[in-house]
Short mmCIF file of C-alpha atoms in Angstrom, two decimals:
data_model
loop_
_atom_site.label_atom_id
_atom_site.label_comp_id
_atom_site.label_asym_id
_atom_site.label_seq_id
_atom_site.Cartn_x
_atom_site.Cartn_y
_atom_site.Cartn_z
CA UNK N 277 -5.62 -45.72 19.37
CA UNK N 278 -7.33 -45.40 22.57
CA UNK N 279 -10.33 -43.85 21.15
CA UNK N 280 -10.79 -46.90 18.58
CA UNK N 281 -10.98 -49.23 22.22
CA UNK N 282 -14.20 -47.24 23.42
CA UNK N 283 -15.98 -46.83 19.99
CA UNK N 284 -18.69 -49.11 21.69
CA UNK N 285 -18.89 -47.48 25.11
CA UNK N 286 -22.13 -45.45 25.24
CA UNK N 287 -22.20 -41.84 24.60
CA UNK N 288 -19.55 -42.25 22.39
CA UNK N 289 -20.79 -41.11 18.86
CA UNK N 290 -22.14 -38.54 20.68
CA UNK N 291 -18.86 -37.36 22.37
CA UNK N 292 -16.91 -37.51 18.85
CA UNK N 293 -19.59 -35.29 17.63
CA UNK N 294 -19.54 -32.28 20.96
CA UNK N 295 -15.75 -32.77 20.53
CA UNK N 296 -15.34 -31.97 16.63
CA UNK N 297 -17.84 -29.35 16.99
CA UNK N 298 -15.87 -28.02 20.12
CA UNK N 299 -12.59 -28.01 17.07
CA UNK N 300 -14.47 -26.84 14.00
CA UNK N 301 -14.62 -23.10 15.49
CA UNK N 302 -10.89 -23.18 16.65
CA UNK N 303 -9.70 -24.33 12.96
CA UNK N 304 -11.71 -21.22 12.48
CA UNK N 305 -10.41 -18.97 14.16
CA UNK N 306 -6.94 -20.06 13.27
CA UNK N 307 -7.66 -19.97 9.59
CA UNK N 308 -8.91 -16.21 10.60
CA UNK N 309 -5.74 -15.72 12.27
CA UNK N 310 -3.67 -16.92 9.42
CA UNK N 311 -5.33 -14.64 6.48
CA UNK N 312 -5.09 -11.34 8.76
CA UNK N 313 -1.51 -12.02 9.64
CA UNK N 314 -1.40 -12.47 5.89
CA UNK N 315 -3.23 -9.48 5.06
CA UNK N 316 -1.56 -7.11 7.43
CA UNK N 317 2.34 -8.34 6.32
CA UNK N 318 0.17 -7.76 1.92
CA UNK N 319 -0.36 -4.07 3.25
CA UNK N 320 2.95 -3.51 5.21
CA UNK N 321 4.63 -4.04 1.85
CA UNK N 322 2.81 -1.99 0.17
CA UNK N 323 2.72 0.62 2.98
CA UNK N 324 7.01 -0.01 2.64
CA UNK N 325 6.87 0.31 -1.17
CA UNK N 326 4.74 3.39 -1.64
CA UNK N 327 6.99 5.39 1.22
CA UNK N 328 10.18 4.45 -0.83
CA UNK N 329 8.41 5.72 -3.95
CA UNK N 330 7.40 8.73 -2.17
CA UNK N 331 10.98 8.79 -0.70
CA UNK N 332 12.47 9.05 -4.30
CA UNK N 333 9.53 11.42 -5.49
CA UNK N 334 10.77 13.83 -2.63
CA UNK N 335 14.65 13.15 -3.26
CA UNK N 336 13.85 14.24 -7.05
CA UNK N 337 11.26 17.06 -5.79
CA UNK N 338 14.14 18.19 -3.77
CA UNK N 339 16.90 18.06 -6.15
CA UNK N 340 14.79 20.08 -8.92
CA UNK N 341 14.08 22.73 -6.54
CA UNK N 342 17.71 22.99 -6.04
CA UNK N 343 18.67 23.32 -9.73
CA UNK N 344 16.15 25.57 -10.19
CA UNK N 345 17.04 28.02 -7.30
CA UNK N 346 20.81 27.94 -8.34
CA UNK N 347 19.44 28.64 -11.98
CA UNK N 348 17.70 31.59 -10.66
CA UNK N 349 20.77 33.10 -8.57
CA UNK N 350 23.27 32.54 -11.53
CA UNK N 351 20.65 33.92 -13.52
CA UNK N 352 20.65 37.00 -11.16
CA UNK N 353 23.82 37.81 -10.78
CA UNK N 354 24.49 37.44 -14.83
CA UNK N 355 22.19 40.04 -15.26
CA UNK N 356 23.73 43.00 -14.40
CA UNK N 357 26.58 42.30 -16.81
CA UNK N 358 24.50 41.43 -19.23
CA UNK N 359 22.56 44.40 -19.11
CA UNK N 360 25.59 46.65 -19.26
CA UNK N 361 26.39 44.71 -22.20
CA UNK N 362 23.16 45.59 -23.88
CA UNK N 363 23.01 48.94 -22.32
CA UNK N 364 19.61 48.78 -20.46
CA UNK N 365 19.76 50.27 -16.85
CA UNK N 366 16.97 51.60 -14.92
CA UNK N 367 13.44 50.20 -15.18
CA UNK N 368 14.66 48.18 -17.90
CA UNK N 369 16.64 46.30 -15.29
CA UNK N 370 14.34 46.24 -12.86
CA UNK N 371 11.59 44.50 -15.35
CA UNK N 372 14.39 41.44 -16.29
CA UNK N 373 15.19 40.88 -12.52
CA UNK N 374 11.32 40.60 -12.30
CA UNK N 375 11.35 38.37 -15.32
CA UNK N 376 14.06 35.86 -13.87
CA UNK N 377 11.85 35.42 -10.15
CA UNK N 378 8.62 34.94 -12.36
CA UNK N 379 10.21 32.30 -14.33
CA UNK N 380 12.05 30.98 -10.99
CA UNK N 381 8.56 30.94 -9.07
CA UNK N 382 6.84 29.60 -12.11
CA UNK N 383 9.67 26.16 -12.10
CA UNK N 384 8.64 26.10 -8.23
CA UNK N 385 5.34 25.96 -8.83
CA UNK N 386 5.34 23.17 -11.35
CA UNK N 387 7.40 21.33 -9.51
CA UNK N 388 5.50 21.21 -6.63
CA UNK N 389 2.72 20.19 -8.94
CA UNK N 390 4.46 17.43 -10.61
CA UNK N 391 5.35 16.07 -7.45
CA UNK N 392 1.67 16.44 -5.60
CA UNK N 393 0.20 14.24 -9.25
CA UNK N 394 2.61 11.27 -9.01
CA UNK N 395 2.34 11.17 -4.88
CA UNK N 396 -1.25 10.76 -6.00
CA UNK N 397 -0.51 8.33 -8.44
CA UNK N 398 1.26 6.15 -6.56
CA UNK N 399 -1.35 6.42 -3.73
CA UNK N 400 -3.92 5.38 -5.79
CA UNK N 401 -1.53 2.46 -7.28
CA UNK N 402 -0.88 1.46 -3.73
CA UNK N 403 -4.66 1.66 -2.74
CA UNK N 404 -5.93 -0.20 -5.84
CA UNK N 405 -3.28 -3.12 -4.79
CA UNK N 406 -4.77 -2.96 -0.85
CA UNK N 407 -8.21 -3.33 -2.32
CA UNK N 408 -7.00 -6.43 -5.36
CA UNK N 409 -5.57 -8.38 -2.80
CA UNK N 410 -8.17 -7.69 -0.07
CA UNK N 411 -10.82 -9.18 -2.88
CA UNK N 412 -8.17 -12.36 -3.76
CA UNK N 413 -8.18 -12.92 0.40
CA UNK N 414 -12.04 -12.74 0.76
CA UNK N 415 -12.67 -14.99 -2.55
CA UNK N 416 -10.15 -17.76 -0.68
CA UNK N 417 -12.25 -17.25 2.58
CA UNK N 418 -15.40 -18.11 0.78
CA UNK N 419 -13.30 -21.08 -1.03
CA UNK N 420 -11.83 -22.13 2.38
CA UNK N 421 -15.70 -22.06 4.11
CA UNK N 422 -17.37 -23.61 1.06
CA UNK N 423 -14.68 -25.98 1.25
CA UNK N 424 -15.87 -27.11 4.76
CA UNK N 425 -19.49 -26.77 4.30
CA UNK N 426 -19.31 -29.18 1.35
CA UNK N 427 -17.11 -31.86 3.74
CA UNK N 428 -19.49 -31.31 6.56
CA UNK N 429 -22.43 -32.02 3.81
CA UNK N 430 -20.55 -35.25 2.61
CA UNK N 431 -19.88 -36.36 6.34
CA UNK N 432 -23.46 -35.90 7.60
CA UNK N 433 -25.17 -38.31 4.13
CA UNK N 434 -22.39 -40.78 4.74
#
């Protein structure tokens, strides 16, 4: 109420004016503030939720290489009483035990490739979020500032 007293000192208009231009950069820089605490808490949870993906997708990685190793020993040690069965010794037994680590290296292999294409995946989903919500932020920023430059436009033909 104290400023409404001096509204017809001198210099007054004048000091209103220095002192909401002396504001207008701090509501700035809070704004600023505001949308890159925003921003950095958007990409922490997405930095959170592509690690627990990736968690799982190693978890499952892990498991199937498992399996597939105690597939391959079983495998193994069947063998030899399955080849007595069938009668095969020699080279004969030498190309099945072959045959079983082919197959075994072959699971590895794809495995490790499934799991390399959806950590990529879910990269790229986690990237293509960063970047959608990076665009929604900037398109308020240019709201929020056209915002103001339309008020300050009103204020100064008033």
């Amino acid at each position: 109420m104290e400023d409404s007293k001096n509204i017809f000192e001198p210099g007054f208009l004048k000091k209103t004016e220095e002192k909401a231009k002396e504001e207008k950069p701090k509501a700035e820089e809070k704004a600023e503030t505001a949308i890159a605490e925003l921003r950095n808490r958007y990409a922490e949870k997405v930095r959170e939720q592509y690690e627990s993906e990736a968690k799982k997708l190693r978890e499952e990685r892990d498991f199937a290489l498992r399996e597939n190793w105690i597939l391959q020993q079983q495998a193994e040690a069947a063998l030899p009483e399955k080849l007595a069965a069938e009668g095969i010794s020699g080279g004969a037994a030498e190309t099945e035990i072959s045959k079983i680590r082919a197959q075994y290296q072959g699971n590895r292999n794809d495995i490790h490739e499934d799991y390399s294409e959806d950590l990529g995946e879910i990269g790229a989903e986690s990237r293509k979020e960063l970047f959608e919500n990076e665009r929604d932020f900037n398109k308020e920023w240019i709201q929020y500032l056209l915002g103001i430059a339309k008020a300050e436009e009103t204020e100064r033909y008033k």
